[in-house]
mmCIF file of C-alpha atoms in Angstrom:
data_model
loop_
_atom_site.group_PDB
_atom_site.id
_atom_site.type_symbol
_atom_site.label_atom_id
_atom_site.label_comp_id
_atom_site.label_asym_id
_atom_site.label_seq_id
_atom_site.Cartn_x
_atom_site.Cartn_y
_atom_site.Cartn_z
ATOM 1 C CA MET X 1 108.809 91.911 76.845
ATOM 2 C CA ASP X 2 109.549 95.650 76.951
ATOM 3 C CA PHE X 3 109.064 96.282 80.654
ATOM 4 C CA GLU X 4 109.286 99.964 80.393
ATOM 5 C CA ARG X 5 106.267 99.829 78.036
ATOM 6 C CA ILE X 6 104.441 97.674 80.515
ATOM 7 C CA TYR X 7 105.106 100.190 83.157
ATOM 8 C CA ARG X 8 103.903 103.187 81.193
ATOM 9 C CA MET X 9 100.833 101.399 80.056
ATOM 10 C CA TYR X 10 99.732 99.917 83.328
ATOM 11 C CA PHE X 11 101.077 102.164 86.065
ATOM 12 C CA LYS X 12 97.952 104.245 86.331
ATOM 13 C CA ASP X 13 95.646 101.263 86.435
ATOM 14 C CA VAL X 14 97.560 99.537 89.137
ATOM 15 C CA PHE X 15 97.857 102.796 91.117
ATOM 16 C CA LEU X 16 94.065 103.383 90.895
ATOM 17 C CA TYR X 17 93.329 99.823 91.901
ATOM 18 C CA LEU X 18 95.631 100.213 94.910
ATOM 19 C CA ARG X 19 94.194 103.683 95.763
ATOM 20 C CA ALA X 20 90.774 102.036 95.905
ATOM 21 C CA LEU X 21 92.156 99.301 98.262
ATOM 22 C CA SER X 22 94.154 101.487 100.509
ATOM 23 C CA ALA X 23 92.167 104.669 100.452
ATOM 24 C CA ASP X 24 95.569 106.501 100.867
ATOM 25 C CA THR X 25 97.468 108.069 98.004
ATOM 26 C CA ASP X 26 100.890 107.718 99.598
ATOM 27 C CA THR X 27 100.452 104.065 100.477
ATOM 28 C CA ALA X 28 99.051 103.289 96.928
ATOM 29 C CA GLU X 29 102.037 105.000 95.366
ATOM 30 C CA GLU X 30 104.475 103.057 97.479
ATOM 31 C CA ILE X 31 102.815 99.672 96.891
ATOM 32 C CA THR X 32 102.493 100.522 93.188
ATOM 33 C CA GLN X 33 106.295 100.960 92.960
ATOM 34 C CA GLU X 34 106.829 97.776 94.934
ATOM 35 C CA THR X 35 104.444 95.924 92.582
ATOM 36 C CA PHE X 36 106.409 96.854 89.555
ATOM 37 C CA VAL X 37 109.766 96.093 91.232
ATOM 38 C CA LYS X 38 108.329 92.561 91.921
ATOM 39 C CA ALA X 39 106.918 92.247 88.371
ATOM 40 C CA LEU X 40 110.255 93.208 87.020
ATOM 41 C CA ARG X 41 112.041 90.549 88.986
ATOM 42 C CA SER X 42 109.630 87.898 87.869
ATOM 43 C CA ILE X 43 108.749 89.034 84.349
ATOM 44 C CA ASP X 44 110.503 85.851 83.159
ATOM 45 C CA THR X 45 107.960 83.669 84.857
ATOM 46 C CA PHE X 46 105.072 85.376 83.112
ATOM 47 C CA ASP X 47 103.946 82.880 80.455
ATOM 48 C CA GLY X 48 101.404 85.003 78.686
ATOM 49 C CA SER X 49 98.474 82.807 79.442
ATOM 50 C CA LYS X 50 96.850 85.606 81.513
ATOM 51 C CA ASP X 51 96.280 89.225 80.700
ATOM 52 C CA ILE X 52 99.320 91.237 81.878
ATOM 53 C CA ARG X 53 97.108 93.726 83.675
ATOM 54 C CA ALA X 54 95.417 90.761 85.632
ATOM 55 C CA TRP X 55 98.838 89.511 86.495
ATOM 56 C CA LEU X 56 99.903 92.907 87.759
ATOM 57 C CA PHE X 57 96.738 93.358 89.731
ATOM 58 C CA THR X 58 97.369 89.983 91.433
ATOM 59 C CA ILE X 59 100.930 91.007 92.412
ATOM 60 C CA ALA X 60 99.492 94.431 93.607
ATOM 61 C CA ARG X 61 96.847 92.720 95.696
ATOM 62 C CA ASN X 62 99.311 90.320 97.316
ATOM 63 C CA THR X 63 101.703 93.158 97.995
ATOM 64 C CA TYR X 64 98.976 95.229 99.613
ATOM 65 C CA TYR X 65 97.913 92.437 101.921
ATOM 66 C CA THR X 66 101.549 91.918 102.857
ATOM 67 C CA TYR X 67 101.923 95.540 103.584
ATOM 68 C CA CYS X 68 98.643 95.506 105.701
ATOM 69 C CA ARG X 69 99.965 92.581 107.831
ATOM 70 C CA ARG X 70 103.137 94.422 108.301
ATOM 71 C CA GLN X 71 101.385 97.623 109.395
ATOM 72 C CA THR X 72 99.219 95.673 111.859
ATOM 73 C CA ARG X 73 102.277 94.025 113.253
ATOM 74 C CA TYR X 74 104.154 97.359 113.891
ATOM 75 C CA ALA X 75 101.301 99.710 114.472
ATOM 76 C CA ASP X 76 101.686 99.725 118.294
ATOM 77 C CA GLU X 77 105.421 100.512 118.175
ATOM 78 C CA GLU X 78 104.922 103.515 115.703
ATOM 79 C CA LEU X 79 102.029 105.185 117.561
ATOM 80 C CA SER X 80 102.935 107.844 119.970
ATOM 81 C CA GLU X 81 100.554 109.678 122.359
ATOM 82 C CA ASN X 82 102.230 113.001 121.566
ATOM 83 C CA GLU X 83 101.593 112.903 117.807
ATOM 84 C CA PRO X 84 99.269 115.630 116.611
ATOM 85 C CA ASP X 85 95.975 114.908 115.107
ATOM 86 C CA ILE X 86 96.440 115.664 111.452
ATOM 87 C CA ARG X 87 92.936 114.849 109.989
ATOM 88 C CA PRO X 88 92.112 117.252 107.214
ATOM 89 C CA ASP X 89 89.272 119.734 107.526
ATOM 90 C CA PHE X 90 86.585 118.361 105.138
ATOM 91 C CA THR X 91 84.146 121.163 105.597
ATOM 92 C CA GLU X 92 86.057 123.175 103.051
ATOM 93 C CA GLN X 93 85.660 120.381 100.396
ATOM 94 C CA PHE X 94 82.941 120.327 97.814
ATOM 95 C CA ALA X 95 79.904 118.192 98.446
ATOM 96 C CA ASP X 96 80.777 115.768 95.778
ATOM 97 C CA LYS X 97 84.321 115.208 97.080
ATOM 98 C CA GLU X 98 82.792 114.520 100.507
ATOM 99 C CA ARG X 99 80.441 111.968 98.911
ATOM 100 C CA ALA X 100 83.319 110.342 97.164
ATOM 101 C CA LEU X 101 85.218 110.146 100.358
ATOM 102 C CA GLN X 102 82.241 108.545 102.102
ATOM 103 C CA ILE X 103 82.147 105.895 99.300
ATOM 104 C CA HIS X 104 85.853 105.205 99.538
ATOM 105 C CA ARG X 105 85.651 104.943 103.291
ATOM 106 C CA PHE X 106 82.772 102.521 103.092
ATOM 107 C CA LEU X 107 84.556 100.596 100.227
ATOM 108 C CA HIS X 108 87.713 100.390 102.455
ATOM 109 C CA GLY X 109 85.723 98.583 105.206
ATOM 110 C CA MET X 110 83.807 96.358 102.798
ATOM 111 C CA ASP X 111 84.162 92.713 103.129
ATOM 112 C CA GLU X 112 85.949 90.573 100.586
ATOM 113 C CA PRO X 113 85.513 89.641 97.810
ATOM 114 C CA TYR X 114 83.049 92.557 97.359
ATOM 115 C CA LYS X 115 85.594 95.243 97.752
ATOM 116 C CA GLU X 116 88.150 93.831 95.451
ATOM 117 C CA VAL X 117 85.747 92.851 92.696
ATOM 118 C CA PHE X 118 84.244 96.373 92.825
ATOM 119 C CA SER X 119 87.651 97.975 92.692
ATOM 120 C CA LEU X 120 88.802 95.753 89.896
ATOM 121 C CA ARG X 121 85.695 96.548 87.827
ATOM 122 C CA VAL X 122 85.398 100.260 88.598
ATOM 123 C CA PHE X 123 88.960 101.434 89.075
ATOM 124 C CA GLY X 124 90.798 98.684 87.117
ATOM 125 C CA GLU X 125 88.225 98.693 84.399
ATOM 126 C CA LEU X 126 88.646 94.889 84.001
ATOM 127 C CA PRO X 127 85.911 92.851 82.324
ATOM 128 C CA PHE X 128 83.936 90.342 84.377
ATOM 129 C CA GLU X 129 85.786 87.534 82.617
ATOM 130 C CA LYS X 130 89.152 88.615 83.901
ATOM 131 C CA ILE X 131 87.930 89.384 87.337
ATOM 132 C CA GLY X 132 86.459 85.891 87.571
ATOM 133 C CA ALA X 133 89.814 84.511 86.312
ATOM 134 C CA ILE X 134 91.726 86.347 89.031
ATOM 135 C CA PHE X 135 89.599 84.611 91.642
ATOM 136 C CA GLY X 136 89.429 81.323 89.783
ATOM 137 C CA LYS X 137 85.711 81.730 89.328
ATOM 138 C CA SER X 138 83.286 82.365 86.458
ATOM 139 C CA SER X 139 82.399 85.720 84.825
ATOM 140 C CA GLY X 140 78.863 85.100 86.232
ATOM 141 C CA TRP X 141 80.280 85.024 89.735
ATOM 142 C CA ALA X 142 82.153 88.217 89.107
ATOM 143 C CA ARG X 143 78.998 89.889 87.805
ATOM 144 C CA VAL X 144 76.825 88.842 90.840
ATOM 145 C CA THR X 145 79.560 89.844 93.239
ATOM 146 C CA PHE X 146 79.950 93.196 91.685
ATOM 147 C CA TYR X 147 76.178 93.783 91.672
ATOM 148 C CA ARG X 148 76.033 92.898 95.381
ATOM 149 C CA ALA X 149 78.918 95.171 96.136
ATOM 150 C CA LYS X 150 77.311 98.033 94.231
ATOM 151 C CA LYS X 151 73.956 97.340 96.021
ATOM 152 C CA GLN X 152 75.676 97.648 99.363
ATOM 153 C CA ILE X 153 77.257 100.900 98.373
ATOM 154 C CA ILE X 154 73.901 102.323 97.164
ATOM 155 C CA GLU X 155 72.216 101.251 100.449
ATOM 156 C CA TYR X 156 74.946 102.848 102.509
ATOM 157 C CA MET X 157 74.586 106.114 100.596
ATOM 158 C CA GLU X 158 70.794 106.202 100.960
ATOM 159 C CA VAL X 159 71.130 105.754 104.642
ATOM 160 C CA THR X 160 73.768 108.421 105.096
ATOM 161 C CA GLU X 161 71.785 110.851 102.887
ATOM 162 C CA HIS X 162 68.653 110.143 104.969
ATOM 163 C CA GLU X 163 70.736 110.793 108.198
ATOM 164 C CA ASP X 164 72.108 113.925 106.832
ATOM 165 C CA LYS X 165 68.578 115.268 106.197
ATOM 166 C CA LEU X 166 67.593 114.633 109.787
#
């Protein structure tokens, strides 16, 4: 297999998937690179029975979860009381960007498997059959899970729109 070709073809897909999981561009870039390093090391074990993109997403998901566990473990050591608050000023952003950010925030806190199924479908553009295969479930399960995730997001957005009008 030509790994350079695989990298060029799937880097953006893996990055967008991780961006949806992490809600942070820098983290997504870092984990995407780590994902491809791991994939390169184990490319010989890829037997071709799965779609290469699904295989990469599985590596990315596992790498992201490992990263999260590491961050939780070391969070207390890295935080300092004297660090400045560097939250961006969102009042200068366009309304649609603010809405997208709200959706990403909600998605970031969404329970599994809804969060991951939604991300794989929307950002990874995977068909339901492949999403089901990643989880060891059916395509019908993936469809229902995606529908429920989408419904949760729509309900959340309706509530926030209603609160904004008050």
